[in-house]
XYZ file of C-alpha atoms in Angstrom:
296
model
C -21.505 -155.402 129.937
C -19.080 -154.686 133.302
C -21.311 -151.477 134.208
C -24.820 -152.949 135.596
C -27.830 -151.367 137.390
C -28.446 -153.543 140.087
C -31.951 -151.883 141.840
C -35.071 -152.773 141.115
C -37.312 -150.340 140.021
C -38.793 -147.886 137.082
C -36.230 -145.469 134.975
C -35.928 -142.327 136.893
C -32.539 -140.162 137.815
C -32.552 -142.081 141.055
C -32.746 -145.240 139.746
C -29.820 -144.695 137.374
C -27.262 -146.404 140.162
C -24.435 -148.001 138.312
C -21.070 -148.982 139.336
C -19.991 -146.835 136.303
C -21.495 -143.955 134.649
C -22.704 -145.885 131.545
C -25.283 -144.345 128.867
C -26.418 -146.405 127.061
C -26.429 -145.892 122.921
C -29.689 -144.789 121.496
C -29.341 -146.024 117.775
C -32.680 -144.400 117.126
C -33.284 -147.076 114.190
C -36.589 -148.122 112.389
C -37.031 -151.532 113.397
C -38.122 -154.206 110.936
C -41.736 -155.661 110.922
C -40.034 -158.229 107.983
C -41.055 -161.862 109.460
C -39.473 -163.546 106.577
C -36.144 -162.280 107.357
C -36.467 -162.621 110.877
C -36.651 -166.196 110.604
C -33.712 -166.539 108.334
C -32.125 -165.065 111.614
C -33.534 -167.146 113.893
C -32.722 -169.934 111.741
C -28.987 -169.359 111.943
C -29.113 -168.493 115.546
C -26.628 -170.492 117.591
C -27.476 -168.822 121.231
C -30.892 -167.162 121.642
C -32.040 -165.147 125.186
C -35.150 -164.623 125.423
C -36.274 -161.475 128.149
C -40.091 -161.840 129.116
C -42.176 -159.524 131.020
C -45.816 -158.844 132.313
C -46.911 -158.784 128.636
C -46.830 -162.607 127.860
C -48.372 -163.337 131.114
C -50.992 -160.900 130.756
C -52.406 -162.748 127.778
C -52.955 -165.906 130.206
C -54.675 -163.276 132.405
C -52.491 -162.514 135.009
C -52.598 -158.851 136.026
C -49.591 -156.509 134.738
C -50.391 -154.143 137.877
C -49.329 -150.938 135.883
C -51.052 -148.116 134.201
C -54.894 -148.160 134.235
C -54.667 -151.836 136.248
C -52.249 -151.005 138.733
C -54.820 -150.888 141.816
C -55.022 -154.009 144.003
C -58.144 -152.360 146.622
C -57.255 -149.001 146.775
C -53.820 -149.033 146.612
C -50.992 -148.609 144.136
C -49.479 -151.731 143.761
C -46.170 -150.816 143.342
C -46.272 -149.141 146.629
C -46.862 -152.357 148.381
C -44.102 -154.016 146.865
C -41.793 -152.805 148.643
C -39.640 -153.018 152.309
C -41.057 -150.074 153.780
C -44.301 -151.521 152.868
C -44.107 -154.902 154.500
C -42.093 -153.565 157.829
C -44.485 -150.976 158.245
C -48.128 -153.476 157.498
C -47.174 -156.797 156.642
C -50.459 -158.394 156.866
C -51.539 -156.154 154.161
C -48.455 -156.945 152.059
C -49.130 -160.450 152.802
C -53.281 -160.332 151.744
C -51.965 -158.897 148.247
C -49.771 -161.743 147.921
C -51.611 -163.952 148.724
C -54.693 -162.668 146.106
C -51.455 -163.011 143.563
C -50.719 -166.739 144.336
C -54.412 -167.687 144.332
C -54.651 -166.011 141.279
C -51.640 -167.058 139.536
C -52.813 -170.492 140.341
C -55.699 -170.932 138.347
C -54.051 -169.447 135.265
C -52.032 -171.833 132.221
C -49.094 -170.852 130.149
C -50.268 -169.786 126.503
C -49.274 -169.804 123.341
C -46.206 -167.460 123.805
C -45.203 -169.463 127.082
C -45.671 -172.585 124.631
C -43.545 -171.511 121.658
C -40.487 -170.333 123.908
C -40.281 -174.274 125.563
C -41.070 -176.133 122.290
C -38.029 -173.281 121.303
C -35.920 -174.586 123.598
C -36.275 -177.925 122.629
C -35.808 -177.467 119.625
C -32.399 -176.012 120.071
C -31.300 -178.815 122.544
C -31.582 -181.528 120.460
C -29.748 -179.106 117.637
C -26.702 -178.739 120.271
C -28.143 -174.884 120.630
C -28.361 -172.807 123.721
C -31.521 -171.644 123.899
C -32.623 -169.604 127.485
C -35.253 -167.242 128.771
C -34.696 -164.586 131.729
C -37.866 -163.200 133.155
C -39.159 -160.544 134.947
C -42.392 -162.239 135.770
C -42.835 -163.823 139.232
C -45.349 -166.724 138.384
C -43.440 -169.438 137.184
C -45.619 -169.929 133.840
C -42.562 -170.712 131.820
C -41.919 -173.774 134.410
C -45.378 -174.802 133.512
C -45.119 -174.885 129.898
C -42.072 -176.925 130.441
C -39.213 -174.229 129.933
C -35.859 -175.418 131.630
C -33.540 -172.894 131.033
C -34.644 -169.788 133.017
C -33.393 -167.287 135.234
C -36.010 -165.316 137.268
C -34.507 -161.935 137.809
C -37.400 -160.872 140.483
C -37.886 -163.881 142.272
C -41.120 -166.254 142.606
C -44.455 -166.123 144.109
C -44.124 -169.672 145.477
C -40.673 -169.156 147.538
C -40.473 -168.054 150.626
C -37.365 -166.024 152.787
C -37.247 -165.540 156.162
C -37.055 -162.216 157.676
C -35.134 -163.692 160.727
C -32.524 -166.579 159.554
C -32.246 -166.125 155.626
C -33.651 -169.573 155.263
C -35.451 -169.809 151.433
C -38.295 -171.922 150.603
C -40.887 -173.262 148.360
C -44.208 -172.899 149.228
C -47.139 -174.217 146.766
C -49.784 -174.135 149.432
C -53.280 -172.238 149.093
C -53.713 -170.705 151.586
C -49.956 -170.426 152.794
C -51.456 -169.761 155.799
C -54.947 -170.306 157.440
C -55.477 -166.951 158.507
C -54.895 -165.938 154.915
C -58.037 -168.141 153.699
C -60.602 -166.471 152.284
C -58.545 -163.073 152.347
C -57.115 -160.741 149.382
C -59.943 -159.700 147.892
C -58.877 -157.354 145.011
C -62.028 -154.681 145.243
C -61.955 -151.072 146.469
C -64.314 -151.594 149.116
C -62.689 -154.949 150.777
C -61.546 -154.829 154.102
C -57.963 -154.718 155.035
C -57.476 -158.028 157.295
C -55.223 -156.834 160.107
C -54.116 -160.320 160.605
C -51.872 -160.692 164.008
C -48.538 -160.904 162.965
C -48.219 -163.967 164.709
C -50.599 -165.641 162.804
C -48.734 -164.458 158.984
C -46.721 -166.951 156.952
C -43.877 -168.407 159.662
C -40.394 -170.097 159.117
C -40.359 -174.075 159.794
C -36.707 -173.760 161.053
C -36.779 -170.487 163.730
C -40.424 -169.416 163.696
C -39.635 -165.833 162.404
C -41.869 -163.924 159.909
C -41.524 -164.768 156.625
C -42.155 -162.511 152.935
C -42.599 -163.740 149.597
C -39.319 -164.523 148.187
C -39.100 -162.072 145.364
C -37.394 -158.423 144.947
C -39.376 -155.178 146.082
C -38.345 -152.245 144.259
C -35.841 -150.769 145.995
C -33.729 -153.859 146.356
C -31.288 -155.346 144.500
C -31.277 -158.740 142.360
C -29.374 -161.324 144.102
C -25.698 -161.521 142.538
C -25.601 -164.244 141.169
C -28.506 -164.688 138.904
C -27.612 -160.832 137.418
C -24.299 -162.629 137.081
C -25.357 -165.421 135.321
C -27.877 -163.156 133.098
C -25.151 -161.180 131.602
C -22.880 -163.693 131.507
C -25.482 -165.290 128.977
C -26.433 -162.074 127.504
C -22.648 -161.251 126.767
C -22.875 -164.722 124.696
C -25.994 -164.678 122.840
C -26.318 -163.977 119.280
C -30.072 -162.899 118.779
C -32.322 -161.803 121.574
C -35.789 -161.602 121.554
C -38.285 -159.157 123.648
C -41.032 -160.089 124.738
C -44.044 -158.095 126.615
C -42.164 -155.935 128.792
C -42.542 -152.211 128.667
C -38.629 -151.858 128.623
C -39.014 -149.404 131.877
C -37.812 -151.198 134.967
C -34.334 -151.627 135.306
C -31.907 -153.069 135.387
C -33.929 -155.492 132.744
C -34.652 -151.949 130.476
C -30.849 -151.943 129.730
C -29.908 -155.412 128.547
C -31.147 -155.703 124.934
C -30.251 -152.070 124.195
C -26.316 -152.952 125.335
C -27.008 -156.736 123.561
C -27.779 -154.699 120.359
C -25.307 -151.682 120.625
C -22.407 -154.324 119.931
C -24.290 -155.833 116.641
C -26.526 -158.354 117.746
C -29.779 -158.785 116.492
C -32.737 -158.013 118.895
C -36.329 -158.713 117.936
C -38.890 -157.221 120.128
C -42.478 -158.439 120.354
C -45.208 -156.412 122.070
C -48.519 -154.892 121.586
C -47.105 -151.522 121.157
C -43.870 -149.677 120.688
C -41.618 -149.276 123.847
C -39.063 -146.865 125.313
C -36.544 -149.231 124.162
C -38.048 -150.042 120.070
C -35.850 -147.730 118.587
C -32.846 -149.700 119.248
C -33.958 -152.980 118.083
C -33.923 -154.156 114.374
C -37.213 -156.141 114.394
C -40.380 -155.373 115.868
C -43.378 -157.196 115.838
C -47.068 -155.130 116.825
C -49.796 -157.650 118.514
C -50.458 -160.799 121.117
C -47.350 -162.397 121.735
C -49.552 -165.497 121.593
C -49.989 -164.857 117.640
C -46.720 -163.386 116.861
C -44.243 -165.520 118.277
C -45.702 -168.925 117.402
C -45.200 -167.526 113.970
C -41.575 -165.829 114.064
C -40.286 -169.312 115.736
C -42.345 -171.209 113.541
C -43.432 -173.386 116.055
């Protein structure tokens, strides 16, 4: 895995950035729906990763923000997470986040969330690696007590200042008080054209802070795309679960993990850009299936 997409953001020609020029292998296969003899591979599995997206959290009713749901007020979601987006209105940035925290903070991990830590767990006490790298920013793994998780995109709950770098957490509801009562997801909601001096500030230089995750556009910080390959490169069954295998450079790493043999078992409540290259795939709620395949 040397060559690595490093921006954030949906497949399209301009997203395909690599320090290479890498394609990667379409087996074109027709995945397994076998459960039985997925769990004889699980069963023998020394190192699992698991990659989670906006699927498993949808089922605790957090929004995915794509397709059909991808409106916060009027506007496309996507287009607010980004630089431009915040430079140009950053109280508006700052109302959507904020409606995301709120929200995010009256949700619980479910089932899915449940199986992967009681996973973990399991494989601890076997003298197993067991690990799960996320795309979703809302720390529900943390809650149902994973420990061994990389967050590719960030957190909703850390902070970064626009002025001296400095990163922080940041549990509190409103983060700031002009931010109470704000972020109201309908159409017809007022945009809050909150001063800028009265947005989310840092505690060390005063400058402006933004949520501590990556806008699309960006890059993932070094080290934790590092540290997810470097754990990818080592695994020796991954699991998919609930992402749409679209936004990169997540899309790429089970197709690479299973062009060089490894078995990849993707769970989701349809097929995905990236099915054909797995050899299981399991159709419904991650909440049913993956209780089941880990037997947990």
């Amino acid at each position: 895995m040397a060559s690595r997409v490093i921006l954030y953001g949906p497949l399209s020609g301009a997203r395909l950035l690599a320090s290479t020029c890498r394609t990667i292998p379409k087996m074109r296969n027709q995945p397994s729906s076998d459960m039985a003899a997925f769990k004889e591979v699980f069963k023998s599995a020394r190192h699992v990763v698991a990659l989670t997206g906006a699927g498993i959290s949808a089922e605790s009713g957090v929004p995915t923000f794509r397709g059909a749901g991808g409106l916060w007020r009027k506007y496309n979601a996507q287009d607010l997470a980004t630089p431009s987006a915040f430079l140009a209105n950053p109280s508006l940035v700052w109302e959507f986040y904020h409606y995301r925290r709120d929200l995010v903070l009256q949700k619980s991990p479910n089932l899915a969330h449940q199986a992967l830590a009681k996973a973990e767990d399991c494989f601890e006490k076997e003298g197993k690696r067991f690990l799960v790298i996320t795309q979703n920013i809302d720390e529900l793994h943390q809650a149902a007590g994973t420990k061994n998780l990389l967050e590719l995109h960030g957190t909703l709950f850390k902070t970064r200042c626009t002025k001296c770098g400095d990163v922080a957490v940041n549990k509190d509801n409103p983060i700031t008080p002009a931010l109470g009562g704000r972020g109201a997801p309908e159409p017809n909601a007022p945009d809050a054209a909150i001063p800028v001096g009265e947005l989310p500030r840092c505690k060390k230089c005063s400058g402006l802070l933004r949520p501590h995750v990556v806008w699309f556009g960006e890059s993932l910080e070094p080290d934790v795309l590092t540290k997810a390959t470097a754990e990818l490169d080592k695994c020796d069954l991954c699991l998919v679960i609930g992402t749409s295998s679209v936004v990169y450079p997540a899309a790429m790493f089970a197709p690479e993990v299973s062009a060089r043999g490894v078995p990849v078992a993707e769970f989701n409540l349809e097929t995905t850009a990236g099915t054909e290259n797995f050899g299981f795939h399991f159709d419904g709620p991650c909440g049913t299936t993956l209780p089941l395949a880990l037997d947990i």
